[in-house]
Short mmCIF file of C-alpha atoms in Angstrom, two decimals:
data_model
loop_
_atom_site.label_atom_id
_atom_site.label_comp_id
_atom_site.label_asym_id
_atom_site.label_seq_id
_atom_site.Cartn_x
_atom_site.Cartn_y
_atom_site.Cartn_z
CA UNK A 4 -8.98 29.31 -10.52
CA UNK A 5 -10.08 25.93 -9.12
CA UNK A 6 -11.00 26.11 -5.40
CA UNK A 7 -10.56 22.65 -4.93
CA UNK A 8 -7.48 21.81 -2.96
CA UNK A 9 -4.26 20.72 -4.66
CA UNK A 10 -1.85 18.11 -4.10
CA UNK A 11 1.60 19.92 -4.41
CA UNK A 12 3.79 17.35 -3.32
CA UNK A 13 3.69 13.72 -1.45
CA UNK A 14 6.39 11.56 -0.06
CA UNK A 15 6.85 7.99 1.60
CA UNK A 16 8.90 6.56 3.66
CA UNK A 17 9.55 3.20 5.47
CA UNK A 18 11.65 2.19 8.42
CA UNK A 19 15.23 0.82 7.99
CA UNK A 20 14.51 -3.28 8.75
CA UNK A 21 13.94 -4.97 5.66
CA UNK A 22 11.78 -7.95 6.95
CA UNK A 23 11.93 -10.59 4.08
CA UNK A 24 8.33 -13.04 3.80
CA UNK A 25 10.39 -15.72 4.37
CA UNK A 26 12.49 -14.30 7.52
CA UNK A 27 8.64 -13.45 8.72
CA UNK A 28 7.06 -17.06 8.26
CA UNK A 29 10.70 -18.49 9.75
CA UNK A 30 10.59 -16.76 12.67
CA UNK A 31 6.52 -17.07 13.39
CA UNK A 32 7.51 -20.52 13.19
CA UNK A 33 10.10 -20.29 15.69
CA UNK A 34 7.89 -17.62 17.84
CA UNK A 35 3.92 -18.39 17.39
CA UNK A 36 4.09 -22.38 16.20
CA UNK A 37 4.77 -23.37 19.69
CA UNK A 38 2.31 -21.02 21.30
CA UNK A 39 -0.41 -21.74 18.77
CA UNK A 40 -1.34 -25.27 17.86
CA UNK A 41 -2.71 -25.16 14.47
CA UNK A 42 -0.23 -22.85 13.27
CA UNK A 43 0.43 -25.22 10.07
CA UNK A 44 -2.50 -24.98 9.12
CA UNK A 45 -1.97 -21.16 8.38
CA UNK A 46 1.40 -21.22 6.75
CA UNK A 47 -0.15 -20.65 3.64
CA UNK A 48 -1.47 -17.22 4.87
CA UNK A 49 2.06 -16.18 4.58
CA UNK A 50 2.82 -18.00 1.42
CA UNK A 51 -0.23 -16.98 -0.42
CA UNK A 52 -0.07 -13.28 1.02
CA UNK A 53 1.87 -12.11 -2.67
CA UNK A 54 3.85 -10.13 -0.46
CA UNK A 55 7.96 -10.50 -0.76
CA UNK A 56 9.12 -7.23 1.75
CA UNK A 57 7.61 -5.60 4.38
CA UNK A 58 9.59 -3.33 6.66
CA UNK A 59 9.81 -2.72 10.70
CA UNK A 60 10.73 0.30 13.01
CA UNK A 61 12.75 -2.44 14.84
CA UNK A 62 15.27 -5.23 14.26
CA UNK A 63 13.74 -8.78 14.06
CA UNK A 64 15.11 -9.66 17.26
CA UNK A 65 12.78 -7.20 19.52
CA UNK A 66 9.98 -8.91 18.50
CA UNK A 67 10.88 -12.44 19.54
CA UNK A 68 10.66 -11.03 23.39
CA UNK A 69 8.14 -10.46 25.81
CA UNK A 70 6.85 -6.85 25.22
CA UNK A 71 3.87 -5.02 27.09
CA UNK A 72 2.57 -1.50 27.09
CA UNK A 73 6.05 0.18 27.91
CA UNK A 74 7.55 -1.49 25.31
CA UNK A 75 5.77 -1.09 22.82
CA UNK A 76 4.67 3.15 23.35
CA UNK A 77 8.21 3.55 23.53
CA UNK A 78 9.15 2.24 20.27
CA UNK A 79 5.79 3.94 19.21
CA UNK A 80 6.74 7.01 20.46
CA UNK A 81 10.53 7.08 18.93
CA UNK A 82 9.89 5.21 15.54
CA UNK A 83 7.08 7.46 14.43
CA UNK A 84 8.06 10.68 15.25
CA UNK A 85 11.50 10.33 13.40
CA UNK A 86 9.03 8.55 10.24
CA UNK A 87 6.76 11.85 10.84
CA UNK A 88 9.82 14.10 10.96
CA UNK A 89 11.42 12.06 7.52
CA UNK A 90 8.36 11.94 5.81
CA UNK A 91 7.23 15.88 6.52
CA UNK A 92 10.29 17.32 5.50
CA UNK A 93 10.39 15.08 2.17
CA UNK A 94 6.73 16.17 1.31
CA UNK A 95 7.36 19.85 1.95
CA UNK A 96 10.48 19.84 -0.17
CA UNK A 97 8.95 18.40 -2.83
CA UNK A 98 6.06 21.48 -2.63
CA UNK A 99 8.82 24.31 -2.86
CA UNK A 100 7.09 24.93 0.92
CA UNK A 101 8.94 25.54 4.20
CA UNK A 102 7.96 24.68 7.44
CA UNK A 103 7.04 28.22 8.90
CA UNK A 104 4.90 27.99 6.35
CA UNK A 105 2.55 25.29 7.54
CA UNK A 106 -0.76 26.51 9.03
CA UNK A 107 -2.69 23.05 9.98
CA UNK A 108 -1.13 19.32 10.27
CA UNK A 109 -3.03 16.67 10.18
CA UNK A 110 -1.67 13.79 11.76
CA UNK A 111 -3.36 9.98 11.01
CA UNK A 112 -1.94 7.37 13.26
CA UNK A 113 -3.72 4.31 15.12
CA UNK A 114 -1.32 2.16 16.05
CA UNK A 115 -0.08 3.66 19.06
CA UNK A 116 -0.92 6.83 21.61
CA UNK A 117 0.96 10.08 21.51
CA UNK A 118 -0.24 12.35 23.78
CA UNK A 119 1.30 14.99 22.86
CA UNK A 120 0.79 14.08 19.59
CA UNK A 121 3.42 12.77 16.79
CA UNK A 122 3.38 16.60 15.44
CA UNK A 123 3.79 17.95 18.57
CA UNK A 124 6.75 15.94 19.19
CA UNK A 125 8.36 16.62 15.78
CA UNK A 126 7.52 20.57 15.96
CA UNK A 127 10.66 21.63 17.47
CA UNK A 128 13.07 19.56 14.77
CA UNK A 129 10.82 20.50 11.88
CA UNK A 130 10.69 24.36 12.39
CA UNK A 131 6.97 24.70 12.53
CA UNK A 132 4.70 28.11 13.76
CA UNK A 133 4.30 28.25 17.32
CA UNK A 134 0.49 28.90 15.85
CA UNK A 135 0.65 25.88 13.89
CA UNK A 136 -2.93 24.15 14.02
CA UNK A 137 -2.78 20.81 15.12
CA UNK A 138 -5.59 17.95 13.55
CA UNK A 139 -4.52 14.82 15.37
CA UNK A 140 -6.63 11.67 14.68
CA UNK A 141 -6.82 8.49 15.72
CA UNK A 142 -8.82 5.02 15.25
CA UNK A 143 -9.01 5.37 11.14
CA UNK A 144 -6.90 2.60 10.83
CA UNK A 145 -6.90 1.41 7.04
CA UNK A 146 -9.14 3.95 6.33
CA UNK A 147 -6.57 6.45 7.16
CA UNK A 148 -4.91 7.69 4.04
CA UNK A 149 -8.03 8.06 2.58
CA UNK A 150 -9.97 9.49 4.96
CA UNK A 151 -7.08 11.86 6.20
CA UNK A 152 -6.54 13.09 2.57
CA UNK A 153 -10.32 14.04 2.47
CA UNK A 154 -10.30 15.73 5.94
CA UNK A 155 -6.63 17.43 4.95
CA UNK A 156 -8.66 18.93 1.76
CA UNK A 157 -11.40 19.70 3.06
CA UNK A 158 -9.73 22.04 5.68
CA UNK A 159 -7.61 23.56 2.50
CA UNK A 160 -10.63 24.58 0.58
CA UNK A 161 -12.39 26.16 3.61
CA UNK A 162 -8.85 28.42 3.94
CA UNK A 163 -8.16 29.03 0.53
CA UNK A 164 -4.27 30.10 0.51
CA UNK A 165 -3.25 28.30 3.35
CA UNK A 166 -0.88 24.89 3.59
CA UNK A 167 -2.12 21.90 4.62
CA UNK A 168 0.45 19.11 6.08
CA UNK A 169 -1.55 15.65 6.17
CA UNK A 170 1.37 13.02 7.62
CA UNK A 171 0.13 9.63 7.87
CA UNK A 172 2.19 7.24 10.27
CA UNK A 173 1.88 3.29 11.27
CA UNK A 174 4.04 1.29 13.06
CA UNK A 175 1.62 -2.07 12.57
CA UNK A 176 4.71 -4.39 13.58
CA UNK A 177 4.83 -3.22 17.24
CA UNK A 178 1.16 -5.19 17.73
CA UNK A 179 2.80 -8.29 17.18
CA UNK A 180 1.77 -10.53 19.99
CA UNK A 181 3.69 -13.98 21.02
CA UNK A 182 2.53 -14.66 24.64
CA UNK A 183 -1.00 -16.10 23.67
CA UNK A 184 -1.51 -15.69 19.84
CA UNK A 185 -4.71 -16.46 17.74
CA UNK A 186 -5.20 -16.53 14.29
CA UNK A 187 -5.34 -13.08 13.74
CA UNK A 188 -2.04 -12.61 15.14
CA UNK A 189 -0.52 -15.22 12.71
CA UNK A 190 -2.83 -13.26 9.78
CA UNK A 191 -0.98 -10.00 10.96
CA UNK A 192 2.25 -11.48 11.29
CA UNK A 193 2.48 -12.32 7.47
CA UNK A 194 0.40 -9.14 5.92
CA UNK A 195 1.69 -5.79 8.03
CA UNK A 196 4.40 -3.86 7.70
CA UNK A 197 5.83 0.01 8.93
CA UNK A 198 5.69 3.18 6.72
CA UNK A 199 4.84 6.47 6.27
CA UNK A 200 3.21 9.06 3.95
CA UNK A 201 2.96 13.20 3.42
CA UNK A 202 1.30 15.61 1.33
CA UNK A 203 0.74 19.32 1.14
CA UNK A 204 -2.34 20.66 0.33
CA UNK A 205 -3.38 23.90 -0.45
CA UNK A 206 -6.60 25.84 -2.12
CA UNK A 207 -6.38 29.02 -4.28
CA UNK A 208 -3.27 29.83 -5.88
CA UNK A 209 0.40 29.06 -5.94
CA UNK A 210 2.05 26.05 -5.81
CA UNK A 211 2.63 23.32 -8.81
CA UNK A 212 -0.37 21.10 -8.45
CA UNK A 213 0.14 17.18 -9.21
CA UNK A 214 -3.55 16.62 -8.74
CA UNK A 215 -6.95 18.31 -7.20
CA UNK A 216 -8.97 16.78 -4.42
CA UNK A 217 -12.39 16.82 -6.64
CA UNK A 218 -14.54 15.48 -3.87
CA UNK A 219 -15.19 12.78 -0.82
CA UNK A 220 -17.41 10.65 0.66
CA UNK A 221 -17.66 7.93 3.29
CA UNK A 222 -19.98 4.93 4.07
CA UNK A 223 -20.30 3.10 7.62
CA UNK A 224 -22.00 0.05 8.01
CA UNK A 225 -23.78 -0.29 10.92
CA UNK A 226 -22.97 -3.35 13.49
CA UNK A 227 -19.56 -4.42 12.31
CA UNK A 228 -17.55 -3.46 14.90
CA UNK A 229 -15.96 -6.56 15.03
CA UNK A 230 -14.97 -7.10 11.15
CA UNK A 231 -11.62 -5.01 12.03
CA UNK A 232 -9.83 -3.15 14.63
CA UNK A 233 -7.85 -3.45 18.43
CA UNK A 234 -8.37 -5.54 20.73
CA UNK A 235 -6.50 -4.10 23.47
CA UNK A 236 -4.81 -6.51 26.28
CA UNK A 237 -2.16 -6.68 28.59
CA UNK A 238 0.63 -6.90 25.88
CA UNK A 239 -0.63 -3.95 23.71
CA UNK A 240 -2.65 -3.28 21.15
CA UNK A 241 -3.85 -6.72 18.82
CA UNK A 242 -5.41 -7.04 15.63
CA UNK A 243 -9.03 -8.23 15.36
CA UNK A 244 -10.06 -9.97 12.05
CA UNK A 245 -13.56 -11.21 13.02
CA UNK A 246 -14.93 -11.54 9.55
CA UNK A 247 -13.48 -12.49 6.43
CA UNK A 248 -12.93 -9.20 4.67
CA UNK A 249 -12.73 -10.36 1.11
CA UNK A 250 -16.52 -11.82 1.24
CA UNK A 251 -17.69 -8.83 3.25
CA UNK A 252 -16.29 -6.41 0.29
CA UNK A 253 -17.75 -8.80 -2.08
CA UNK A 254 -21.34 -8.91 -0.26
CA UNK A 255 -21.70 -5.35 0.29
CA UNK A 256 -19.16 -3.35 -1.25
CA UNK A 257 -20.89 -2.36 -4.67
CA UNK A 258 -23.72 -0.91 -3.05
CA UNK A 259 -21.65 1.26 -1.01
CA UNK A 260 -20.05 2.37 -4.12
CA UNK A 261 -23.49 2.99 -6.66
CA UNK A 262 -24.43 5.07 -3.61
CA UNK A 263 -21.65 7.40 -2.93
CA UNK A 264 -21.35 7.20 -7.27
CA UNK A 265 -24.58 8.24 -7.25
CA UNK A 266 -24.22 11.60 -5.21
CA UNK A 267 -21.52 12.80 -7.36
CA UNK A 268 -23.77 12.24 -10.14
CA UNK A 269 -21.41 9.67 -11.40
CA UNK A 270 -23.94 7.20 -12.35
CA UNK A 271 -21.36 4.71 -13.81
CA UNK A 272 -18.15 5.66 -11.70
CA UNK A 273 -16.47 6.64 -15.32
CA UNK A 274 -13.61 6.72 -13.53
CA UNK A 275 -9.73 6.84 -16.10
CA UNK A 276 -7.87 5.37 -12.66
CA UNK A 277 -8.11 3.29 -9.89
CA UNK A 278 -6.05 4.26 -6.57
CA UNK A 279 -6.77 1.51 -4.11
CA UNK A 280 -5.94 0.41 -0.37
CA UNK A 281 -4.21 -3.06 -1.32
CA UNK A 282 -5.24 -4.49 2.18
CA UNK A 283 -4.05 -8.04 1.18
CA UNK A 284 -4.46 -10.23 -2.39
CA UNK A 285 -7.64 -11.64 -2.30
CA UNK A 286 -9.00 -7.95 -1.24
CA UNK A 287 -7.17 -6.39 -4.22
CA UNK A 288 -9.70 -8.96 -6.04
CA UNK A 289 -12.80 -8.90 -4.44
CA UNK A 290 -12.54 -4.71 -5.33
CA UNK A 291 -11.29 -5.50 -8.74
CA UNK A 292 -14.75 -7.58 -8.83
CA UNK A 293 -16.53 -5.04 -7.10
CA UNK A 294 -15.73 -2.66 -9.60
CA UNK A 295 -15.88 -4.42 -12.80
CA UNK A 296 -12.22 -4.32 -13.61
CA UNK A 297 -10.58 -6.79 -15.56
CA UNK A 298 -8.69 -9.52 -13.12
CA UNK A 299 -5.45 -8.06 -12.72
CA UNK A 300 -6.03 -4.51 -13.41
CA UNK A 301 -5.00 -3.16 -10.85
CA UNK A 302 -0.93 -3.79 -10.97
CA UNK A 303 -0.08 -0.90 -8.79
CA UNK A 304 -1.88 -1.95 -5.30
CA UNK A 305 -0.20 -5.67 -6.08
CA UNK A 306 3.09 -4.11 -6.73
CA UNK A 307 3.06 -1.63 -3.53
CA UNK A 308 1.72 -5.20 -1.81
CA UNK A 309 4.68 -6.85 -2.77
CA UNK A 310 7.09 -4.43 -1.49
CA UNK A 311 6.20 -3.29 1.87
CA UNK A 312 2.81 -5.19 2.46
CA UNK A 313 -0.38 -3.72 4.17
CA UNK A 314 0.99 -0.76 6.02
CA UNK A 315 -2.46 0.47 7.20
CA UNK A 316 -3.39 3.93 6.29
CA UNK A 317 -0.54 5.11 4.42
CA UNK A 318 -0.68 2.19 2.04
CA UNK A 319 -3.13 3.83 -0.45
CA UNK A 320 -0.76 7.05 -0.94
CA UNK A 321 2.20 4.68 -1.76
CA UNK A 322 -0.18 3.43 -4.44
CA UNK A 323 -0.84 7.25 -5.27
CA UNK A 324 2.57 8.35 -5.58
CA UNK A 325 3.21 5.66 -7.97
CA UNK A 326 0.35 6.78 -9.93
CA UNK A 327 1.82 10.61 -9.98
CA UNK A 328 4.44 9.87 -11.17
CA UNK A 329 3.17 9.04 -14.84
CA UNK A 330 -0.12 11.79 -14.32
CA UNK A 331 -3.15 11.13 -13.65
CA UNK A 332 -5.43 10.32 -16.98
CA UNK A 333 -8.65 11.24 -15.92
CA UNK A 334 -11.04 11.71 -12.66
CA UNK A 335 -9.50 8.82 -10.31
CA UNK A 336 -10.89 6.75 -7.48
CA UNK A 337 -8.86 6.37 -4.29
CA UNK A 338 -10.64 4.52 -1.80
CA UNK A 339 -9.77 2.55 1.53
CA UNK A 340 -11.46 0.31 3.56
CA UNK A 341 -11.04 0.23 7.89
CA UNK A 342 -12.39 -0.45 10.55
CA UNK A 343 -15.73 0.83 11.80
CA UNK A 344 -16.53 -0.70 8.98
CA UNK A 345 -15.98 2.02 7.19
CA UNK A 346 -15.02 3.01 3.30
CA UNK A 347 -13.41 5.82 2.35
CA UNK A 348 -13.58 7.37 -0.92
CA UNK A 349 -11.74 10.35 -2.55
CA UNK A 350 -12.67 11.71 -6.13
CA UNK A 351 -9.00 13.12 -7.64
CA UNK A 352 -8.51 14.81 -10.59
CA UNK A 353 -6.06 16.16 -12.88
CA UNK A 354 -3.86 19.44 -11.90
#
């Protein structure tokens, strides 16, 4: 018997506003072109984005007022608990696994505070143990699917038997900024979107495995703080793109990668699948690059792109459950990159 953990079930979810890319570009037009002088100069950010849905925890008309902290943790605090509580319950029905029988959550969120956190919020309408252990962490950003899933695992296989609840919840719409926007508020505006993701993990027996954590690794690099993450004013929480992300991956990435290849004693990678953060089009390239896959190999990340857009962490276990659903042919690569800067890798293989 395996004693790595096992997937045994994984949902999504996504908030009820469809936001269409061209409602999004009309209404930054209406919103940030007056606030923001060379704002036609990055039209085609939204154009070129290969995005055609995202989706937001509110209608389209909260965002064109003035919103500060309140605001903003409000809908925070509302919109991703009922995503945590929709999302849970889809994940643990999908495992055959009820609440009570939960023993750790591990809850991934960085785009708002919940103090108590999301899963304590949602424990009462989900059902869990009053002995429930609670993993709440913050500040993964991108990273977070990723990194969560390797965190969620690695606390499975250290209590073989036990269930394992990662949930991993943004809300990236509610940093929207119109007061005083730069151009990484117009870059946000046409790239992020709202969803959620959940899986149960567990390590020893039971349970109908739909793949096996195999191993996990991360690399930081040091002084890039300011490549991604908040910058946090008066309004809320705002996006920082300080670099340009695509020639950063480009630059540095493959070294990363030979490195942390290298310690699994996968000299060549050899990976059968690819399961990718798409973080926007011309990063699904530069990795594609990075990797040596053919241009357009990897369909999946542009297809979850195209319907719901970057949605931060849970992004990469949309592009998972896609892949699930046909099986896994082989050891497969997830990997995400966030702030820090930081990549995240995950080595999955076949139940």
């Amino acid at each position: 018997m395996s004693r790595n953990a096992a997937i045994l079930g994984l949902a999504t979810a996504v908030p009820p506003h469809r936001l269409s890319q061209d409602d999004a570009l009309a209404m930054a037009r209406d919103i940030l072109a007056p606030r923001y002088p060379g704002f036609a100069r990055l039209e085609s950010v939204f154009t070129n984005a290969a995005i055609d849905n995202r989706y937001a925890v509110m209608p389209i008309d909260w965002y064109r007022a003035p919103r500060g902290w309140a605001d903003r943790s409000r809908a925070y605090l509302e919109s991703a608990t009922a995503l945590f509580v929709e999302v849970a319950r889809d994940a643990l029905c999908r495992a055959g696994i009820a609440a009570q029988a939960v023993d750790t959550i591990v809850t991934i969120s960085s785009t708002g505070i919940a103090t108590p956190g999301l899963e304590a919020r949602a424990l009462a309408a989900m059902g869990f143990r009053a002995d429930v252990r609670r993993v709440p962490v913050f500040g993964l950003g991108c990273a977070g699917g990723a990194g969560g899933l390797a965190l969620a695992a690695r606390l499975a296989q250290a209590a073989p038997g036990e269930n394992v609840l990662l949930v991993v919840v943004e809300t990236c719409t509610l940093a929207f900024r119109a007061q005083a926007p730069g151009k990484a508020d117009i870059v946000a505006s046409a790239l992020f979107g709202d969803g959620a993701a959940a899986c149960i993990l567990r390590a020893g027996p039971g349970g109908n495995a739909m793949a096996r954590v195999a191993a996990s690794a991360e690399h930081i690099w040091p002084d890039t703080l300011d490549i991604m993450g908040w910058d946090i004013g008066e309004e809320g929480l705002g996006v920082i793109f300080a670099q340009a992300i695509p020639a950063f991956a480009r630059a540095h990435l493959a070294e990363a990668f030979a490195g942390i290849f290298t310690c699994w004693g996968m000299r060549d990678g050899g990976f059968a699948e690819h399961v990718l953060h798409p973080g926007g089009a011309k990063v699904i390239a530069a990795l594609e690059e990075t990797l040596g896959l053919a241009s357009g190999h990897l369909q999946r990340e542009r297809e979850i792109l195209r319907d719901f857009g970057n949605m931060s962490a849970p992004t990469v276990l949309f592009v998972l459950e896609r892949a699930l659903r046909t099986g896994l042919r082989g050891p497969t690569l997830l990997a995400a990159l966030g702030p820090g800067f930081t990549l995240n890798c995950v080595v999955l293989e076949p139940a």
